[in-house]
Amino acid sequence: MSLRIVICGDDAVGKLTLLASLVKGEYVPSVQSIIPSVTISKDDYVAMSDLISEDSEIDSSTSSLLPYIPSTTVIVDTLASDRMTLNKELKQADVILLVYLDHYTYERILLYWMPFFRALGVNLPVIVCANKSDLHGLSEKPLSFKQQNAEEFVPLINEFKEIEACVRCSAKTSANVVDAFYLCQRAVTHPISPIFDSKEGNLKPAAVEALKRVFFLCDADQDGYLSFQEFSDLHSKCFGHPASQEEFDDIVLSLSSVILPSEGDPKGISENAFIILNKMYAEKGRHETIWGILRAFQYTNSLSLNDKFLFPSIEVSEHSSVELSPIGYRFFVDLFLKFDKDNDGGLNEEELSNLFLPTPGIPKLWKESNFPSSIVCNERGYVSLQGWLAQWNLTTFLDHKTTLEYLAYLGFDEGNSTKAIRVTKQRKLRQKQGKQYRSPVNDRNVFNCFVVGGPQSGKTSLLEQFIRGTFSEYYSPTIQPKICVKDIELRGGKQCYLILEELGQLEPAILENKSVLDKCDVICYTYDSSDPDSFQYLVDLRKKFLNYLDEIPSVFVALKADLDKQQQRSDVQPENYTRDLFLSSPLHISSSWTTSLHELFIQLVDAAKTPSISTPGLETHPDTTDFENLKHYLIAGGAIGFMAIFSVWIWRSAQILNR
């Protein structure tokens, strides 16, 4: 990164002497008409900040701001009479140092220079420098905006938003020379215009919103105040070292004179007081302090969060999935517990709203999945921890970029947010007797199941029973897709997450989309065992999309099994149909049979984990070949062992008889 400063102004205002004084470190009384451009390195920048006078109100500390300092800074002098070169240099500039000397050259700023910059189309920050202050008997002490001559500086700043700062200098006495060029660099690396409205004397709304988010994330106990420890943690994050108790007490004391008595609570610094504190920094010219806070929380110059922070790069292969990592689980568990203020095990609307305050709101994906109807809630309808984790697993599986984005918004503080997720191994295809099938899955905990079937076969009731344990007797046709997710306890106690999707009227479009089907781990084919016309729908469906569906593990389910079973008016009966596909017979399930429902969900996960056992048309299970060979070896070995033992027994018996 390189920064380019262009010095402009009328002839004889002292542009050259300013630059020469900066380079030589002392006054140079006689200089040529123009000197070559000067390059300042990053180390020179740090050294420059150390030369700023101690009584200056410019915050020149660089310890926490080094990542934002340009590697090189180029300073270019110009002649007002050489318009062609001037225009060229201005179009390459990052910031303009505009120098004036007296009343006439001051008026030229308003009437000529600023309109000239605008006409040229250069929208750059401008630092105005009143040179040769020693000739006017002015103080060499660097002054803040409020202390500057109101008749000169305030009208300029009020009229031209491009003007970032004004400063009085003297090349002869070296007063504020370093400050002037430092302000130029700061105007680019830490601009005041995005955060402070000098005309109104207030922080800009975008800056206030950003600082409110910072406060919210740093208020660890969510009591509305930054305690000493919380403030010290903020200080460490932003400036590389903790704050002292004395510093904290001094800030609280200074704030007590400008805030309401109710906000001077000994609990610490309130949100409003935190905003006022940063306003005070802006008024004193301590822009670096504000930017040190904002940049530690990944804000850019436009006061938006950095795209690389919101959407870090992560490589996901075509046949892999994305899940929460243990770090991600821990973060979302802690977040839930932090905002469950009443400790009732659920997030009510207010708690959920508070949790999403530092974000754009509830993710769009959640609204599309009809959250919170898609997860398990407690008896009062509040989001339970079980459902909360399930929803984030669903989000990560369907769109991991949304999860990464919200991890950033919600204050994930373990470095790169990609640590909160993990990418599973790529799912491969195997082949047996010309039939392709998916390889077993060993590293995944989230599985996606499409639930298909004819109208009124019981799909919606199955999803409702899965999430809430109850279902509605009222029939309403599913138009838009429905989705739900829940954790399932498998045999042996291991847990995983199962996503059930009812496709609605998009069923044909989805089933002929191979890229969408690739994300489906298992298909649940449902029919109403009490409706004689229900199964034929599945036969026709599979016949229509055979090329797309035959590689996906499948489980057939006869729903409403508590009603009278009917002979299906179909080309083939369900048991014969599944037998011809080398699949298990349809499971007979009823919403009133809790055990059968749980067995179905386990079987769906088993089919997803071991595709060879449930892939239509796969006669033998390739994954069991080694087991069969092992079984034969065990039988043979057992026979040999038995013969050996029997031989020893015969020999021992003969020995005893001989005695």
XYZ file of C-alpha atoms in Angstrom:
659
model
C 0.000 0.000 0.000
C 1.308 3.434 -0.949
C -0.081 6.851 -0.046
C 0.401 9.944 -2.213
C 0.254 13.518 -0.813
C 0.088 16.409 -3.282
C 0.936 19.921 -2.032
C -1.105 22.689 -3.697
C -1.459 26.422 -3.266
C -0.650 29.786 -4.781
C 2.907 30.766 -5.542
C 5.057 32.141 -2.690
C 2.882 30.689 0.117
C 5.829 28.554 1.325
C 5.019 25.090 -0.038
C 8.648 24.300 -0.762
C 9.963 25.517 2.562
C 7.412 23.339 4.359
C 8.558 20.242 2.478
C 12.226 21.118 2.880
C 11.730 21.673 6.608
C 10.100 18.247 6.905
C 12.908 16.515 4.992
C 15.857 18.333 6.605
C 14.342 18.641 10.042
C 15.268 22.324 10.080
C 14.477 25.571 8.289
C 16.004 25.905 4.809
C 15.929 29.631 3.839
C 16.722 29.174 0.158
C 15.292 26.393 -1.996
C 14.887 25.800 -5.719
C 11.609 26.525 -7.475
C 10.466 22.898 -7.198
C 12.022 19.765 -5.706
C 11.522 16.090 -6.641
C 8.935 13.988 -4.882
C 9.866 12.733 -1.409
C 9.230 9.162 -0.242
C 8.637 8.349 3.425
C 8.813 4.731 4.612
C 6.624 3.093 7.233
C 9.442 3.429 9.788
C 9.717 7.139 8.940
C 5.987 7.436 9.634
C 6.418 5.992 13.122
C 9.379 8.277 13.732
C 7.329 11.224 12.447
C 4.586 10.512 14.982
C 7.205 10.592 17.750
C 8.226 14.108 16.688
C 4.759 15.544 17.263
C 4.975 17.845 20.239
C 3.833 16.402 23.551
C 1.307 19.176 24.096
C -0.307 18.533 20.723
C -3.823 17.133 20.918
C -3.192 14.922 17.905
C -3.217 11.302 19.037
C -0.024 10.074 17.387
C 0.227 6.662 19.036
C 0.931 3.996 16.423
C 1.396 0.803 18.404
C -2.031 -0.649 17.585
C -2.359 1.058 14.201
C 0.707 -0.283 12.388
C -1.363 -2.618 10.139
C -3.070 0.462 8.652
C 0.042 2.576 8.081
C 1.039 2.713 4.383
C 4.302 1.003 3.451
C 5.415 4.169 1.674
C 4.203 7.766 1.571
C 5.067 9.904 -1.454
C 4.931 13.723 -1.126
C 4.712 15.704 -4.373
C 5.190 19.457 -4.751
C 3.338 21.337 -7.516
C 3.370 24.683 -9.260
C 0.086 26.560 -9.549
C 1.147 27.856 -12.976
C 1.801 24.380 -14.419
C -1.835 23.309 -14.850
C -1.100 20.191 -16.908
C 1.254 18.681 -14.316
C -1.004 19.848 -11.482
C -4.044 18.119 -13.002
C -2.074 14.920 -13.553
C -0.748 14.834 -9.993
C -4.136 15.577 -8.446
C -5.713 12.641 -10.284
C -3.058 10.336 -8.808
C -3.272 11.793 -5.283
C -4.766 10.253 -2.146
C -4.841 13.476 -0.128
C -4.217 17.197 -0.771
C -2.221 19.566 1.431
C -3.574 23.015 0.521
C -1.295 25.845 1.733
C -2.173 29.533 2.125
C -0.411 32.537 3.608
C -2.517 35.666 3.956
C -6.038 37.002 3.490
C -5.730 37.037 -0.305
C -4.548 33.412 -0.579
C -7.149 32.454 2.027
C -9.908 33.904 -0.172
C -8.438 31.972 -3.098
C -9.183 28.745 -1.244
C -12.907 29.536 -1.202
C -13.126 31.127 -4.637
C -10.608 29.147 -6.667
C -8.931 26.096 -5.193
C -11.862 24.166 -3.711
C -14.122 24.805 -6.772
C -11.161 23.797 -8.961
C -10.791 20.453 -7.170
C -14.495 19.757 -7.545
C -14.506 20.735 -11.224
C -11.594 18.370 -11.802
C -13.667 15.566 -10.236
C -11.200 14.652 -7.492
C -13.081 13.690 -4.349
C -10.121 13.679 -1.952
C -9.599 14.702 1.677
C -8.012 18.134 2.006
C -5.800 19.412 4.817
C -5.633 23.226 4.932
C -2.349 24.654 6.176
C -1.932 28.307 7.236
C 1.812 28.782 6.705
C 4.344 31.298 8.074
C 2.446 31.691 11.331
C 5.605 33.205 12.840
C 5.129 36.313 10.674
C 1.759 36.985 12.286
C 2.926 36.555 15.859
C 0.748 33.499 16.265
C 1.359 30.842 18.842
C 3.427 27.851 17.822
C 1.295 25.654 20.006
C -0.793 23.214 17.923
C -4.448 23.923 18.437
C -7.685 21.958 18.249
C -10.507 22.878 15.869
C -12.403 24.809 18.519
C -9.303 26.792 19.432
C -8.456 27.781 15.843
C -9.320 31.195 14.543
C -13.092 30.901 14.056
C -13.055 33.516 11.331
C -10.763 31.394 9.146
C -11.048 27.678 9.781
C -14.672 27.134 10.794
C -16.155 28.669 7.592
C -13.892 26.450 5.480
C -14.799 23.275 7.346
C -18.496 24.128 7.312
C -18.604 24.902 3.600
C -16.417 22.134 2.217
C -16.933 18.588 3.474
C -13.679 17.555 1.786
C -11.641 19.536 4.335
C -10.608 17.088 7.055
C -8.518 19.428 9.227
C -6.859 22.823 9.434
C -3.509 23.598 11.037
C -1.179 26.620 11.435
C 2.472 26.022 10.562
C 5.794 27.771 10.383
C 8.645 26.282 8.382
C 11.024 28.795 9.957
C 10.302 27.759 13.551
C 9.272 24.159 12.604
C 5.975 24.735 14.370
C 3.453 22.040 13.395
C 5.306 21.058 10.201
C 5.357 17.399 11.147
C 1.762 17.716 12.361
C 0.608 18.970 8.952
C 1.991 15.996 7.041
C 0.910 13.609 9.768
C -2.636 14.966 9.388
C -2.414 14.235 5.658
C -1.552 10.621 6.321
C -4.198 10.375 8.988
C -6.830 11.816 6.645
C -6.428 8.685 4.538
C -5.642 6.010 7.120
C -7.965 7.379 9.832
C -10.342 9.884 8.206
C -12.492 12.098 10.378
C -15.227 12.709 7.805
C -16.913 9.267 8.099
C -17.158 9.488 11.883
C -17.564 13.152 12.844
C -19.669 15.999 11.506
C -17.583 19.056 12.358
C -20.374 21.374 11.221
C -22.890 19.854 13.636
C -20.275 18.963 16.230
C -21.580 15.396 16.569
C -20.619 11.882 15.661
C -22.280 10.775 12.455
C -25.189 8.293 12.716
C -23.228 5.458 11.081
C -20.403 5.926 13.584
C -22.869 5.963 16.477
C -24.435 2.701 15.276
C -21.013 1.089 14.901
C -19.955 2.182 18.387
C -23.249 0.943 19.842
C -22.526 -2.476 18.339
C -19.022 -2.401 19.843
C -20.484 -1.522 23.237
C -23.086 -4.279 22.950
C -20.477 -6.929 22.156
C -18.164 -5.772 24.944
C -20.920 -5.697 27.581
C -20.292 -9.337 28.440
C -22.878 -9.578 31.228
C -25.445 -7.500 29.300
C -26.156 -5.225 32.267
C -25.982 -2.042 30.160
C -22.608 -0.899 31.545
C -18.949 -1.499 30.809
C -17.307 -2.523 34.051
C -13.587 -1.996 34.592
C -12.848 -5.553 33.454
C -15.023 -5.226 30.357
C -13.424 -1.879 29.504
C -9.955 -3.323 30.055
C -10.751 -6.265 27.755
C -11.932 -3.789 25.113
C -8.710 -1.818 25.541
C -6.618 -4.973 25.111
C -8.455 -5.958 21.960
C -8.144 -2.496 20.396
C -4.750 -1.270 21.598
C -2.820 -4.369 22.552
C -2.675 -3.850 26.319
C -5.194 -3.691 29.186
C -6.338 -0.416 30.718
C -5.350 0.449 34.257
C -7.819 1.088 37.022
C -6.554 4.671 37.185
C -7.265 5.230 33.466
C -10.759 3.816 33.873
C -11.466 5.985 36.916
C -10.212 9.096 35.098
C -12.531 8.399 32.153
C -15.530 7.834 34.424
C -14.685 11.054 36.264
C -14.361 13.074 33.044
C -17.653 11.694 31.800
C -19.455 12.526 35.028
C -19.342 16.231 34.151
C -21.038 15.821 30.770
C -23.601 13.066 31.268
C -26.831 12.846 33.185
C -26.551 11.893 36.866
C -28.483 8.687 36.178
C -25.745 7.634 33.733
C -22.963 8.246 36.205
C -23.743 4.972 37.917
C -20.792 3.368 39.715
C -21.509 0.210 37.715
C -19.346 1.644 34.953
C -19.730 3.330 31.557
C -23.196 3.298 30.009
C -23.834 3.085 26.270
C -24.594 6.796 26.050
C -21.480 7.627 28.052
C -19.423 5.452 25.698
C -20.747 7.419 22.709
C -19.999 10.717 24.463
C -16.476 9.504 25.267
C -15.795 8.882 21.584
C -17.315 12.235 20.681
C -14.820 13.834 23.069
C -12.021 11.963 21.302
C -13.224 13.342 17.950
C -13.427 16.906 19.271
C -9.863 16.654 20.572
C -8.571 15.343 17.251
C -7.977 11.837 18.609
C -9.283 10.121 15.505
C -6.842 7.233 15.840
C -8.401 6.241 19.141
C -11.850 5.950 17.574
C -10.497 4.133 14.534
C -8.457 1.870 16.786
C -11.739 0.746 18.339
C -13.642 0.486 15.067
C -10.909 -1.344 13.184
C -10.418 -3.842 15.999
C -14.036 -4.747 15.289
C -13.350 -4.963 11.530
C -14.961 -1.705 10.370
C -13.787 -0.164 7.098
C -13.503 3.540 6.220
C -17.106 3.423 5.014
C -18.134 2.130 8.480
C -19.297 -1.176 7.055
C -17.870 -4.456 8.253
C -15.004 -5.800 6.170
C -16.224 -8.289 3.552
C -13.298 -10.617 4.277
C -14.359 -10.624 7.915
C -18.009 -11.323 7.094
C -17.320 -13.835 4.326
C -13.960 -15.507 4.918
C -12.796 -17.817 2.176
C -13.340 -21.520 2.732
C -13.028 -24.299 0.189
C -15.892 -26.784 0.042
C -15.784 -29.533 -2.566
C -18.880 -30.475 -4.534
C -19.719 -33.604 -2.536
C -18.750 -32.371 0.930
C -20.987 -30.775 3.524
C -20.340 -28.141 6.207
C -21.157 -28.537 9.896
C -20.517 -26.731 13.164
C -17.206 -27.536 14.827
C -16.917 -28.051 18.618
C -15.795 -24.404 18.868
C -18.914 -23.352 16.962
C -21.164 -25.413 19.245
C -19.559 -23.838 22.312
C -20.017 -20.314 20.925
C -23.732 -20.794 20.203
C -24.357 -22.515 23.542
C -22.673 -19.620 25.390
C -24.648 -17.121 23.321
C -27.931 -18.839 24.197
C -27.138 -18.925 27.923
C -26.002 -15.292 27.868
C -29.324 -14.024 26.510
C -31.651 -16.398 28.363
C -32.066 -13.774 31.073
C -34.885 -15.484 32.953
C -33.141 -18.883 32.851
C -36.290 -20.640 31.696
C -34.457 -22.692 29.059
C -35.962 -20.741 26.152
C -35.418 -17.524 24.221
C -38.615 -15.476 24.110
C -39.222 -12.802 21.454
C -37.554 -10.046 23.469
C -34.485 -12.139 24.302
C -34.192 -13.279 20.700
C -34.515 -9.677 19.497
C -31.787 -8.549 21.914
C -29.501 -11.342 20.777
C -29.731 -10.239 17.140
C -29.237 -6.516 17.873
C -25.654 -6.409 16.493
C -26.805 -8.088 13.261
C -29.096 -7.126 10.350
C -31.798 -9.192 12.064
C -32.928 -12.802 11.935
C -31.297 -14.432 8.887
C -33.334 -14.477 5.697
C -32.824 -18.235 5.502
C -34.564 -18.627 8.875
C -37.576 -16.668 7.709
C -37.771 -18.823 4.587
C -37.757 -21.969 6.749
C -40.587 -20.526 8.880
C -38.464 -20.285 12.036
C -39.188 -21.175 14.836
C -41.735 -23.687 13.512
C -38.784 -25.566 12.027
C -37.261 -26.504 15.394
C -38.085 -27.820 18.845
C -39.486 -25.149 21.186
C -40.379 -25.423 24.859
C -43.917 -25.712 26.163
C -44.350 -21.911 26.030
C -43.312 -21.762 22.391
C -39.884 -20.252 23.094
C -36.735 -21.347 21.258
C -35.089 -24.107 23.282
C -31.340 -24.756 23.388
C -31.977 -28.015 21.541
C -33.815 -26.156 18.792
C -31.307 -23.276 18.762
C -28.388 -25.611 18.018
C -30.465 -27.545 15.492
C -31.322 -24.327 13.624
C -27.655 -23.352 13.353
C -26.823 -26.838 12.116
C -29.531 -26.473 9.490
C -28.198 -23.034 8.496
C -24.624 -24.291 8.260
C -25.648 -27.296 6.180
C -27.770 -25.290 3.728
C -25.673 -22.107 3.529
C -22.475 -21.988 5.565
C -21.815 -18.413 4.347
C -24.803 -17.212 6.380
C -23.403 -18.904 9.476
C -19.979 -17.306 8.930
C -21.586 -13.904 8.388
C -23.607 -14.104 11.600
C -20.674 -15.434 13.597
C -18.915 -12.210 12.640
C -21.907 -10.033 13.513
C -22.458 -11.802 16.827
C -18.886 -11.286 17.995
C -17.180 -14.635 17.450
C -13.776 -13.888 18.930
C -11.664 -16.960 18.253
C -9.847 -15.438 15.277
C -11.152 -16.419 11.855
C -14.809 -17.482 12.034
C -14.013 -20.525 9.876
C -12.822 -22.146 13.136
C -16.486 -22.443 14.107
C -17.294 -24.757 11.203
C -15.764 -27.840 9.629
C -15.910 -29.357 6.159
C -16.664 -33.064 5.938
C -14.813 -35.465 3.688
C -15.838 -35.594 0.084
C -18.495 -38.229 -0.571
C -17.331 -40.648 -3.262
C -19.149 -42.987 -5.621
C -18.520 -46.708 -5.857
C -19.592 -49.151 -8.537
C -20.763 -52.742 -8.390
C -22.047 -54.751 -11.347
C -22.588 -51.562 -13.338
C -24.551 -49.944 -10.491
C -23.262 -46.755 -8.855
C -23.805 -46.134 -5.172
C -22.451 -43.765 -2.538
C -19.613 -44.692 -0.207
C -20.246 -44.978 3.563
C -20.208 -41.771 5.640
C -18.147 -41.733 8.832
C -17.416 -38.080 9.642
C -20.812 -36.435 9.307
C -23.365 -35.521 11.957
C -26.007 -33.738 9.842
C -28.138 -35.592 7.290
C -30.717 -34.286 4.835
C -33.862 -36.256 3.959
C -36.440 -35.449 1.279
C -39.944 -36.618 2.197
C -42.010 -37.340 -0.916
C -45.413 -38.865 -1.490
C -48.866 -38.240 -2.885
C -51.378 -35.707 -1.554
C -52.761 -36.575 1.915
C -50.235 -39.352 2.386
C -49.268 -37.852 5.755
C -46.019 -36.017 4.968
C -46.865 -32.825 6.838
C -48.080 -34.762 9.876
C -44.808 -36.699 9.859
C -42.820 -33.453 10.014
C -45.040 -32.060 12.762
C -44.730 -35.257 14.773
C -40.952 -35.134 14.293
C -40.670 -31.648 15.796
C -43.552 -31.300 18.249
C -44.699 -34.836 18.981
C -48.213 -33.896 17.833
C -49.942 -33.175 14.539
C -53.024 -31.404 13.267
C -56.029 -33.405 12.073
C -56.887 -30.564 9.700
C -55.626 -31.160 6.158
C -54.045 -28.294 4.272
C -52.173 -28.957 1.019
C -48.480 -28.067 1.112
C -47.648 -25.460 -1.503
C -44.317 -24.013 -0.398
C -41.560 -26.411 0.753
C -41.408 -27.113 4.470
C -38.284 -27.948 6.408
C -37.497 -28.957 9.975
C -34.472 -30.187 11.893
C -33.933 -32.044 15.143
C -31.249 -34.025 16.927
C -31.652 -37.812 16.908
C -30.180 -40.272 19.374
C -28.872 -43.300 17.508
C -28.238 -46.793 18.767
C -25.321 -46.663 21.156
C -26.166 -43.153 22.361
C -24.447 -41.131 19.616
C -26.367 -38.066 18.470
C -26.760 -36.531 15.032
C -29.073 -34.048 13.324
C -31.736 -35.039 10.812
C -33.252 -32.512 8.392
C -36.650 -33.394 6.916
C -37.825 -31.510 3.822
C -41.308 -31.684 2.319
C -40.990 -30.378 -1.230
C -44.525 -29.135 -1.874
C -45.371 -27.981 -5.377
C -41.655 -27.683 -6.182
C -41.286 -31.456 -5.956
C -40.961 -32.086 -9.745
C -38.456 -29.245 -10.205
C -36.342 -30.417 -7.285
C -36.335 -34.100 -8.238
C -35.010 -33.362 -11.717
C -32.269 -31.051 -10.425
C -29.165 -33.202 -9.956
C -27.202 -30.539 -8.070
C -29.990 -30.293 -5.479
C -30.356 -34.065 -5.228
C -26.625 -34.384 -4.595
C -27.233 -32.599 -1.268
C -29.938 -35.107 -0.339
C -28.652 -37.998 1.782
C -31.786 -40.141 1.794
C -35.306 -40.078 0.337
C -38.292 -41.085 2.422
C -41.066 -42.403 0.110
C -44.395 -42.166 1.956
C -47.832 -43.491 1.133
C -51.120 -43.838 3.008
C -51.581 -47.533 3.804
C -55.329 -46.920 4.288
C -55.725 -45.340 0.838
C -55.679 -47.919 -2.006
C -54.608 -45.312 -4.575
C -51.709 -43.834 -2.605
C -48.786 -46.105 -3.554
C -49.219 -45.734 -7.322
C -48.096 -42.108 -6.957
C -44.658 -43.332 -5.846
C -44.432 -45.846 -8.685
C -45.188 -43.129 -11.245
C -42.849 -40.680 -9.551
C -39.887 -43.048 -9.574
C -40.592 -44.060 -13.155
C -40.535 -40.388 -14.208
C -37.327 -39.460 -12.377
C -35.638 -42.872 -12.350
C -32.290 -41.622 -13.657
C -32.099 -39.026 -10.893
C -33.386 -41.046 -7.942
C -31.809 -44.457 -8.352
C -28.459 -43.533 -6.780
C -29.980 -42.031 -3.625
C -30.550 -44.225 -0.553
C -34.274 -44.809 -0.106
C -36.654 -45.842 2.644
C -40.314 -46.683 1.948
C -42.857 -45.882 4.647
C -46.499 -46.877 5.015
C -48.087 -44.098 7.074
C -51.371 -44.148 9.014
C -50.714 -47.769 9.906
C -53.166 -47.571 12.815
C -56.006 -47.436 10.251
C -57.294 -50.397 8.276
C -54.714 -51.508 5.738
C -55.948 -51.490 2.136
C -54.835 -53.465 -0.887
C -53.090 -50.982 -3.175
C -54.576 -50.461 -6.640
C -51.148 -50.339 -8.185
C -49.125 -52.103 -10.879
C -47.289 -53.840 -8.053
C -47.855 -54.160 -4.317
C -45.479 -52.228 -2.001
C -43.781 -55.335 -0.567
C -43.102 -56.759 -4.024
C -41.968 -53.384 -5.338
C -39.375 -52.880 -2.602
C -38.239 -56.518 -2.886
C -37.603 -56.024 -6.610
C -35.434 -53.018 -5.679
C -33.563 -55.159 -3.075
C -34.819 -52.844 -0.334
C -36.427 -53.579 2.996
C -40.214 -53.814 3.094
C -42.041 -50.565 3.863
C -42.015 -49.578 7.514
C -45.532 -49.331 8.916
C -45.717 -46.134 10.894
C -48.406 -44.383 12.877
C -48.230 -41.000 14.519
C -49.684 -42.629 17.613
C -46.894 -45.199 17.737
C -43.974 -43.236 19.188
C -41.559 -46.141 19.051
C -42.207 -46.757 15.363
C -41.585 -43.091 14.579
C -38.246 -43.090 16.361
C -37.294 -46.292 14.564
C -38.085 -44.621 11.232
C -35.828 -41.649 11.964
C -32.997 -43.949 13.001
C -33.440 -46.000 9.838
C -33.305 -42.842 7.729
C -29.982 -41.904 9.333
C -28.673 -45.471 8.935
C -29.536 -45.348 5.229
C -27.712 -42.017 4.874
C -24.647 -43.268 6.758
C -24.447 -46.629 4.951
C -25.907 -46.047 1.473
C -25.199 -49.597 0.223
C -27.951 -51.058 2.417
C -30.655 -48.785 0.955
C -29.668 -47.959 -2.622
C -32.432 -49.092 -5.028
C -31.388 -51.903 -7.361
C -28.226 -52.813 -5.466
C -28.587 -56.579 -5.027
C -25.599 -57.237 -2.806
C -24.023 -55.012 -0.234
C -20.463 -54.352 -1.376
C -19.473 -53.163 2.049
C -20.312 -56.568 3.532
C -18.003 -58.575 1.229
C -15.103 -58.348 3.614
C -17.392 -59.269 6.468
C -18.593 -62.360 4.576
C -14.999 -63.402 3.919
C -14.175 -62.823 7.571
C -17.183 -64.898 8.564
C -15.954 -67.786 6.412
C -12.506 -67.532 7.957
C -14.015 -67.506 11.430
C -16.112 -70.598 10.659
C -13.121 -72.403 9.227
C -10.942 -71.316 12.127
C -13.593 -72.383 14.592
C -13.800 -75.814 12.974
C -10.020 -76.242 13.113
C -9.991 -75.100 16.735
C -12.747 -77.536 17.615
C -10.885 -80.431 15.973
C -7.717 -79.498 17.853
C -9.522 -79.417 21.176
C -11.296 -82.665 20.365
C -7.964 -84.309 19.486
C -6.427 -83.194 22.767
C -9.430 -84.559 24.634
C -9.103 -87.974 22.906
C -5.390 -88.051 23.696
C -5.972 -87.199 27.362
C -8.684 -89.836 27.591
C -6.346 -92.464 26.133
C -3.662 -91.523 28.647
C -6.063 -91.956 31.543
C -7.262 -95.372 30.276
C -3.675 -96.590 29.889
C -3.056 -95.872 33.557
